[in-house]
Short mmCIF file of C-alpha atoms and ligand atoms in Angstrom, two decimals:
data_model
loop_
_atom_site.label_atom_id
_atom_site.label_comp_id
_atom_site.label_asym_id
_atom_site.label_seq_id
_atom_site.Cartn_x
_atom_site.Cartn_y
_atom_site.Cartn_z
CA MET A 262 -23.00 -2.95 -67.47
CA ILE A 263 -20.49 -0.21 -68.12
CA ASP A 264 -18.44 -2.56 -70.17
CA GLU A 265 -21.55 -2.95 -72.45
CA VAL A 266 -21.92 0.72 -72.58
CA LEU A 267 -18.45 1.24 -73.66
CA SER A 268 -18.43 -1.30 -76.60
CA ALA A 269 -21.44 0.50 -77.91
CA TYR A 270 -18.61 3.46 -78.67
CA ASN A 271 -16.38 0.78 -79.61
CA PHE A 272 -14.17 1.36 -76.55
CA SER A 273 -11.90 -1.73 -75.99
CA ASN A 274 -11.04 -2.87 -72.48
CA ASN A 275 -8.18 -0.47 -71.88
CA VAL A 276 -10.15 2.09 -70.17
CA SER A 277 -10.68 2.84 -66.76
CA VAL A 278 -13.82 4.59 -65.41
CA THR A 279 -14.27 6.40 -62.11
CA PRO A 280 -17.25 8.15 -60.50
CA HIS A 281 -17.33 11.87 -61.13
CA GLY A 282 -19.22 14.97 -59.73
CA THR A 283 -21.84 15.73 -57.37
CA GLY A 284 -25.37 15.90 -59.21
CA LEU A 285 -28.36 14.65 -57.61
CA ILE A 286 -30.13 13.31 -60.68
CA ASN A 287 -28.02 11.76 -63.10
CA ARG A 288 -24.76 9.43 -62.83
CA THR A 289 -21.66 10.56 -63.81
CA TRP A 290 -18.30 9.00 -64.80
CA LEU A 291 -15.02 10.06 -65.95
CA VAL A 292 -13.55 7.71 -68.56
CA ARG A 293 -9.87 7.25 -69.54
CA LYS A 294 -8.92 5.70 -72.65
CA GLY A 295 -5.13 6.31 -73.38
CA HIS A 296 -4.49 9.86 -73.14
CA ASP A 297 -8.19 10.69 -73.86
CA LEU A 298 -10.67 11.78 -71.45
CA PHE A 299 -14.56 11.53 -71.73
CA ILE A 300 -17.61 12.03 -69.49
CA LEU A 301 -20.02 9.15 -69.33
CA GLN A 302 -23.57 9.95 -67.86
CA GLN A 303 -26.42 7.65 -66.98
CA LEU A 304 -29.59 9.95 -67.42
CA ASN A 305 -32.10 9.15 -64.93
CA HIS A 306 -35.11 8.22 -66.88
CA GLN A 307 -37.37 8.27 -63.47
CA VAL A 308 -36.88 12.26 -63.89
CA PHE A 309 -36.42 12.51 -67.64
CA THR A 310 -39.23 10.27 -68.96
CA ARG A 311 -38.70 11.01 -72.44
CA PRO A 312 -34.74 10.63 -72.66
CA GLU A 313 -35.20 11.09 -76.55
CA TYR A 314 -36.44 14.69 -75.95
CA VAL A 315 -33.40 15.64 -73.98
CA ALA A 316 -31.02 14.21 -76.99
CA ASP A 317 -33.22 16.00 -79.56
CA ASN A 318 -32.59 19.28 -77.70
CA ILE A 319 -28.99 18.70 -77.30
CA GLU A 320 -28.65 17.92 -80.96
CA MET A 321 -30.75 21.04 -82.13
CA ILE A 322 -28.74 23.40 -80.12
CA GLY A 323 -25.37 21.93 -80.61
CA GLU A 324 -26.21 22.34 -84.38
CA TYR A 325 -27.32 25.70 -84.06
CA LEU A 326 -24.22 27.02 -82.13
CA SER A 327 -21.93 25.36 -84.31
CA GLN A 328 -23.35 26.86 -87.34
CA ARG A 329 -23.71 30.25 -85.96
CA PHE A 330 -20.75 30.55 -83.51
CA PRO A 331 -18.07 28.07 -84.76
CA ASP A 332 -15.57 29.42 -82.61
CA ILE A 333 -16.96 28.98 -79.31
CA VAL A 334 -16.36 25.61 -77.25
CA PHE A 335 -19.47 23.49 -76.89
CA PRO A 336 -19.14 19.79 -76.14
CA ARG A 337 -21.21 17.75 -78.26
CA PRO A 338 -22.08 14.20 -77.31
CA VAL A 339 -19.95 11.46 -79.32
CA ARG A 340 -21.88 9.25 -81.63
CA SER A 341 -22.10 5.47 -80.64
CA LEU A 342 -21.23 3.00 -83.51
CA SER A 343 -24.82 2.97 -84.49
CA GLY A 344 -24.75 6.84 -84.92
CA LYS A 345 -26.69 7.70 -81.76
CA THR A 346 -26.12 10.70 -79.39
CA LEU A 347 -27.79 8.62 -76.45
CA ILE A 348 -27.86 4.92 -76.12
CA GLU A 349 -30.09 2.61 -74.50
CA ILE A 350 -29.11 -0.68 -72.55
CA ASP A 351 -31.33 -2.53 -70.40
CA GLN A 352 -33.77 0.33 -70.47
CA ASN A 353 -31.30 2.70 -69.19
CA TYR A 354 -29.79 5.67 -71.12
CA TYR A 355 -26.04 6.83 -71.47
CA ARG A 356 -24.19 9.31 -73.37
CA LEU A 357 -20.57 10.12 -73.91
CA TYR A 358 -18.85 13.46 -74.12
CA PRO A 359 -15.52 14.34 -74.85
CA PHE A 360 -13.68 15.98 -71.77
CA VAL A 361 -12.98 19.68 -72.64
CA ALA A 362 -8.97 19.90 -72.64
CA ASN A 363 -7.69 22.05 -69.38
CA SER A 364 -11.25 22.57 -68.20
CA VAL A 365 -12.19 22.40 -64.45
CA THR A 366 -15.54 22.61 -62.65
CA ILE A 367 -15.82 24.15 -59.18
CA ASP A 368 -18.42 23.13 -56.51
CA VAL A 369 -18.41 26.21 -54.29
CA VAL A 370 -18.18 29.56 -55.38
CA HIS A 371 -15.37 31.19 -53.58
CA SER A 372 -14.83 34.56 -55.31
CA PRO A 373 -17.05 37.26 -57.09
CA GLU A 374 -14.79 36.86 -60.08
CA GLN A 375 -16.00 33.00 -60.29
CA ALA A 376 -19.59 34.58 -59.74
CA PHE A 377 -19.27 37.07 -62.61
CA GLU A 378 -17.63 34.47 -65.17
CA ALA A 379 -20.23 31.97 -64.70
CA ALA A 380 -22.99 34.40 -64.97
CA ARG A 381 -21.56 35.66 -68.12
CA GLN A 382 -21.59 32.15 -69.48
CA PHE A 383 -25.30 31.67 -68.70
CA GLY A 384 -25.94 35.26 -70.27
CA ALA A 385 -24.05 34.04 -73.36
CA PHE A 386 -25.82 30.99 -73.67
CA THR A 387 -29.21 32.55 -73.70
CA ARG A 388 -28.02 35.52 -75.84
CA MET A 389 -26.41 33.05 -78.69
CA LEU A 390 -29.65 31.32 -78.73
CA SER A 391 -31.88 34.43 -78.75
CA ASP A 392 -32.47 34.07 -82.42
CA PHE A 393 -33.26 30.43 -82.10
CA PRO A 394 -36.88 29.49 -82.34
CA ALA A 395 -37.32 28.56 -78.58
CA GLY A 396 -40.63 26.56 -79.33
CA ARG A 397 -38.70 23.93 -81.24
CA LEU A 398 -37.32 22.83 -78.12
CA HIS A 399 -38.92 19.97 -76.11
CA GLU A 400 -40.06 20.30 -72.76
CA THR A 401 -37.87 17.83 -71.19
CA LEU A 402 -39.59 18.25 -67.75
CA PRO A 403 -42.93 19.76 -68.23
CA ASP A 404 -43.92 22.48 -65.78
CA PHE A 405 -40.18 22.15 -64.09
CA HIS A 406 -40.21 25.91 -62.95
CA ASP A 407 -43.79 26.66 -62.72
CA LEU A 408 -43.98 28.05 -59.15
CA SER A 409 -47.88 27.70 -59.23
CA ALA A 410 -47.46 23.90 -60.11
CA ARG A 411 -44.96 23.61 -57.29
CA TYR A 412 -47.00 25.19 -55.09
CA ALA A 413 -49.82 22.97 -55.83
CA ALA A 414 -47.70 19.87 -55.27
CA PHE A 415 -46.87 21.09 -51.95
CA ARG A 416 -50.46 21.45 -51.10
CA ASP A 417 -51.20 18.11 -52.25
CA ALA A 418 -48.44 16.79 -49.87
CA LEU A 419 -50.06 18.15 -47.17
CA GLU A 420 -53.32 16.49 -47.67
CA GLY A 421 -51.87 13.14 -49.01
CA GLY A 422 -48.25 13.06 -47.52
CA LEU A 423 -47.21 11.46 -44.27
CA LYS A 424 -49.08 12.46 -41.20
CA GLU A 425 -46.25 12.32 -38.59
CA ARG A 426 -43.63 14.37 -41.05
CA ILE A 427 -46.66 17.02 -41.82
CA VAL A 428 -46.64 17.35 -37.82
CA LYS A 429 -43.07 17.51 -37.73
CA ALA A 430 -42.72 20.28 -40.02
CA GLY A 431 -45.29 22.43 -38.83
CA GLN A 432 -43.56 25.81 -38.41
CA LEU A 433 -41.85 25.33 -41.55
CA ILE A 434 -44.94 24.48 -43.42
CA GLU A 435 -46.55 27.80 -42.14
CA TYR A 436 -43.65 29.88 -43.05
CA LEU A 437 -43.70 28.68 -46.63
CA GLU A 438 -47.59 29.26 -46.83
CA ALA A 439 -47.13 32.85 -45.86
CA GLN A 440 -44.72 33.53 -48.72
CA HIS A 441 -47.78 32.46 -51.00
CA PRO A 442 -47.51 36.21 -52.71
CA LEU A 443 -44.41 35.37 -54.41
CA VAL A 444 -46.86 32.90 -56.46
CA THR A 445 -49.05 35.48 -57.35
CA ARG A 446 -45.99 37.47 -58.60
CA TYR A 447 -45.08 34.66 -60.74
CA GLU A 448 -48.65 34.45 -61.97
CA ASP A 449 -48.40 38.21 -63.01
CA ILE A 450 -45.26 37.64 -64.71
CA LEU A 451 -46.71 34.72 -66.81
CA SER A 452 -49.38 37.04 -67.88
CA ASN A 453 -46.99 39.84 -68.91
CA PRO A 454 -45.92 39.99 -72.61
CA SER A 455 -42.52 41.89 -71.30
CA PHE A 456 -41.36 38.81 -69.82
CA LYS A 457 -40.06 36.60 -72.79
CA ARG A 458 -39.63 33.13 -73.14
CA ARG A 459 -36.16 32.43 -73.98
CA VAL A 460 -33.96 29.44 -74.31
CA THR A 461 -33.10 28.88 -70.72
CA HIS A 462 -30.55 26.63 -68.90
CA HIS A 463 -32.70 26.04 -65.73
CA ASP A 464 -29.67 24.32 -63.97
CA THR A 465 -27.28 27.15 -63.16
CA LYS A 466 -25.25 25.94 -60.33
CA ILE A 467 -21.47 26.78 -60.72
CA SER A 468 -20.55 23.07 -61.26
CA ASN A 469 -22.25 23.45 -64.63
CA VAL A 470 -19.86 26.07 -65.98
CA LEU A 471 -16.56 24.86 -67.10
CA PHE A 472 -13.44 27.29 -66.18
CA ASP A 473 -10.03 27.23 -67.62
CA LYS A 474 -7.00 27.10 -65.23
CA ARG A 475 -7.01 30.92 -64.80
CA GLY A 476 -10.35 30.84 -63.82
CA HIS A 477 -11.95 32.24 -67.00
CA GLY A 478 -15.45 31.01 -67.89
CA ILE A 479 -15.23 28.31 -71.07
CA CYS A 480 -18.76 27.32 -71.58
CA VAL A 481 -21.87 25.81 -69.88
CA ILE A 482 -22.76 22.01 -69.48
CA ASP A 483 -25.46 19.65 -68.65
CA LEU A 484 -28.04 20.69 -70.98
CA ASP A 485 -30.89 18.17 -69.76
CA THR A 486 -33.16 20.91 -68.63
CA VAL A 487 -32.56 23.44 -71.46
CA MET A 488 -36.21 24.20 -72.37
CA PRO A 489 -37.98 27.66 -73.21
CA GLY A 490 -38.50 29.48 -70.01
CA TYR A 491 -38.03 32.99 -68.19
CA PHE A 492 -34.36 34.74 -67.23
CA ILE A 493 -35.53 34.49 -63.58
CA SER A 494 -34.94 30.86 -63.53
CA ASP A 495 -31.32 31.31 -64.44
CA VAL A 496 -30.32 34.20 -62.63
CA GLY A 497 -32.44 33.24 -59.61
CA ASP A 498 -30.73 29.81 -59.27
CA MET A 499 -27.40 31.80 -59.52
CA PHE A 500 -28.46 33.70 -56.50
CA ARG A 501 -29.74 30.66 -54.79
CA THR A 502 -26.63 28.59 -55.05
CA TYR A 503 -23.71 31.43 -55.31
CA LEU A 504 -24.63 34.13 -52.92
CA CYS A 505 -24.38 31.86 -49.62
CA PRO A 506 -21.09 30.67 -48.42
CA VAL A 507 -22.42 27.21 -47.42
CA SER A 508 -24.36 25.23 -49.64
CA GLU A 509 -28.26 23.72 -49.26
CA GLU A 510 -26.92 20.71 -47.47
CA GLU A 511 -25.57 22.65 -44.52
CA GLN A 512 -27.57 21.95 -41.47
CA ASP A 513 -26.18 24.73 -39.07
CA LEU A 514 -28.53 27.48 -40.24
CA SER A 515 -26.57 29.95 -38.42
CA ARG A 516 -23.96 29.67 -41.29
CA ILE A 517 -26.38 30.90 -43.95
CA HIS A 518 -26.17 34.42 -45.04
CA ILE A 519 -25.82 36.40 -48.20
CA ARG A 520 -22.80 38.12 -49.87
CA PRO A 521 -24.00 41.25 -51.59
CA GLU A 522 -20.68 41.35 -53.56
CA PHE A 523 -21.53 38.17 -55.06
CA PHE A 524 -25.07 39.21 -56.13
CA GLU A 525 -23.55 42.40 -57.85
CA ALA A 526 -20.99 40.22 -59.73
CA ILE A 527 -23.74 38.02 -61.06
CA VAL A 528 -25.87 40.83 -62.21
CA ARG A 529 -22.94 42.46 -63.68
CA GLY A 530 -21.75 39.13 -65.47
CA TYR A 531 -25.42 38.20 -66.82
CA MET A 532 -25.76 41.96 -68.17
CA GLU A 533 -22.41 41.90 -69.83
CA GLU A 534 -24.20 39.59 -72.35
CA MET A 535 -28.03 40.05 -71.96
CA ALA A 536 -28.05 44.01 -71.47
CA GLY A 537 -29.40 44.43 -75.00
CA ILE A 538 -32.04 41.39 -74.90
CA LEU A 539 -33.68 41.87 -71.44
CA THR A 540 -36.51 44.20 -71.71
CA PRO A 541 -37.01 47.10 -68.86
CA VAL A 542 -39.46 44.98 -66.95
CA GLU A 543 -37.38 42.05 -67.08
CA ARG A 544 -34.49 44.11 -65.46
CA ALA A 545 -36.59 45.43 -62.67
CA SER A 546 -37.08 41.75 -61.62
CA PHE A 547 -33.56 40.45 -60.59
CA VAL A 548 -34.37 40.38 -56.66
CA TYR A 549 -37.52 38.54 -57.64
CA ALA A 550 -35.80 36.04 -59.60
CA GLY A 551 -33.62 35.28 -56.19
CA GLU A 552 -36.99 35.00 -54.01
CA TYR A 553 -38.90 32.92 -56.57
CA MET A 554 -35.88 30.13 -57.12
CA VAL A 555 -35.18 30.10 -53.29
CA TYR A 556 -39.04 29.85 -52.50
CA MET A 557 -39.29 27.02 -55.16
CA GLN A 558 -36.31 24.98 -54.06
CA ALA A 559 -37.56 24.98 -50.17
CA LEU A 560 -41.11 24.11 -51.37
CA ARG A 561 -39.81 21.03 -53.52
CA PHE A 562 -37.54 19.70 -50.65
CA LEU A 563 -40.37 20.05 -48.23
CA THR A 564 -42.74 18.38 -50.78
CA ASP A 565 -40.23 15.41 -51.18
CA TYR A 566 -39.83 15.22 -47.34
CA LEU A 567 -43.47 15.08 -46.79
CA ASN A 568 -43.88 12.39 -49.55
CA GLY A 569 -41.32 10.27 -48.29
CA ASP A 570 -38.13 11.42 -50.10
CA VAL A 571 -39.34 9.98 -53.39
CA TYR A 572 -37.60 12.66 -55.85
CA TYR A 573 -34.38 13.81 -54.16
CA GLY A 574 -33.46 10.61 -52.03
CA SER A 575 -32.20 10.91 -48.52
CA ARG A 576 -28.85 10.04 -46.92
CA TYR A 577 -29.97 10.56 -43.23
CA GLU A 578 -33.38 10.90 -41.58
CA GLY A 579 -34.76 14.34 -42.08
CA HIS A 580 -32.27 14.83 -44.92
CA ASN A 581 -35.08 16.87 -47.07
CA TYR A 582 -36.52 18.45 -44.10
CA TYR A 583 -32.99 20.08 -43.35
CA ARG A 584 -32.60 20.81 -46.96
CA ALA A 585 -36.11 22.55 -46.89
CA ALA A 586 -34.96 24.68 -43.61
CA ASN A 587 -31.88 25.72 -45.14
CA GLN A 588 -33.55 27.10 -48.18
CA ALA A 589 -36.28 28.93 -46.22
CA THR A 590 -33.62 30.71 -44.00
CA LEU A 591 -31.85 31.42 -47.04
CA LEU A 592 -35.30 33.06 -48.12
CA GLN A 593 -35.39 35.10 -45.17
CA ARG A 594 -31.84 36.34 -45.43
CA PHE A 595 -32.36 37.09 -49.20
CA THR A 596 -35.37 39.10 -48.09
CA GLU A 597 -33.80 41.10 -45.60
CA HIS A 598 -31.26 42.25 -48.18
CA ALA A 599 -33.77 42.98 -50.61
CA ALA A 600 -33.68 46.76 -50.71
CA THR A 601 -30.02 47.07 -50.87
CA LEU A 602 -29.76 44.82 -53.58
CA HIS A 603 -32.36 46.14 -55.72
CA ARG A 604 -30.35 49.32 -55.45
CA PHE A 605 -27.43 47.47 -56.91
CA THR A 606 -29.40 46.38 -59.84
CA GLN A 607 -30.71 49.95 -60.53
CA SER A 608 -27.49 51.26 -60.71
CA ILE A 609 -26.31 48.29 -63.37
CA ALA A 610 -29.23 48.00 -65.19
C1 LIG B 840 -31.50 18.59 -59.04
O1 LIG B 840 -29.19 16.90 -60.29
P1 LIG B 840 -28.78 18.22 -59.94
O2 LIG B 840 -28.10 18.43 -58.42
O3 LIG B 840 -28.12 18.95 -61.15
C2 LIG B 840 -32.50 19.31 -59.53
C3 LIG B 840 -32.53 20.97 -59.48
C4 LIG B 840 -32.58 21.26 -58.06
C5 LIG B 840 -31.05 20.47 -57.49
C6 LIG B 840 -31.10 20.77 -56.01
C7 LIG B 840 -33.81 17.81 -62.92
O4 LIG B 840 -30.10 19.06 -60.03
O5 LIG B 840 -33.62 21.41 -60.12
O6 LIG B 840 -32.29 22.71 -58.07
O7 LIG B 840 -31.11 19.23 -57.59
N1 LIG B 840 -32.68 18.73 -61.05
C8 LIG B 840 -33.63 18.05 -61.33
O8 LIG B 840 -29.75 20.46 -55.59
O9 LIG B 840 -34.78 17.98 -60.80
MG1 LIG B 841 -27.66 19.08 -63.31
#
């Protein structure tokens, strides 16, 4: 199968292909062809049901950035022999990227400097595209970060999900239901014209930033979920994934805590690029951004658990339950720090 993919790019047999990265949705390989390195990805079309939307968005953005900001590093997909940036083979979809020279990715945020650099890159991405007409982008995943829709899906799972799991998850369900005011606040934001729809990345985990060997950010990658959206998605997912020293996979909940200095680094890094763009109302919502994203991820994991692990899959019994419990704990810890964190943002913003 991979051979067929590679021959669509006219790659001879003299290539090595090894699995690469840690994403939950797409499959990724590192391709070595002589001295040249490439990243090959299979797009999950169960999730991205309109693969051509993803390819279109990436082309539009690549084209815009290359014209407006010709000096930045921004990897664009390699065209196949037939001129495509996304190819279809046996109803699977693939694309190939040149590997950015001397770049590295990291999976865990160890220092506030890394958090700062990443936040700066995501801020720069939205800033550079601030004059791009966001409405031209396709919604590659409709309602992706729509908290009301995620809450409704959770309620549906409570109705139609696996009975035994609903009983097992009783306490967690109760806790998440009690956080419903976060949904109401989201709905207020939607109706507030001071919250702007901007070009938003929607997947700001640290592994989606390329760093150079000295630890400076080079650019952001993985643009499948780039769509019009709100800044709380990008900033919130950085809080969700950088503030805690352990990831969403950790089952020992006592290891979940908040590192305030990482929060500060994210706000500073993001504001370095976005200070002139965010409205005052948006700037007052940094802490909410974290609550919103952590809560949404807890809902998504628990919904999937109740529905039988159909979206995220599961490597052990109860995997999505533990992921949800992890995120619910993170939400609790985050809320405990809310006042302090809010003071930080006031002094920065
Ligand atoms: C998925 O595939 P990956 O790991 O980049 C998910 C994100 C979740 C994340 C949780 C398209 O991202 O929204 O936050 O898992 N992406 C999609 O680990 O659903
Ligand atoms: Mg991803």
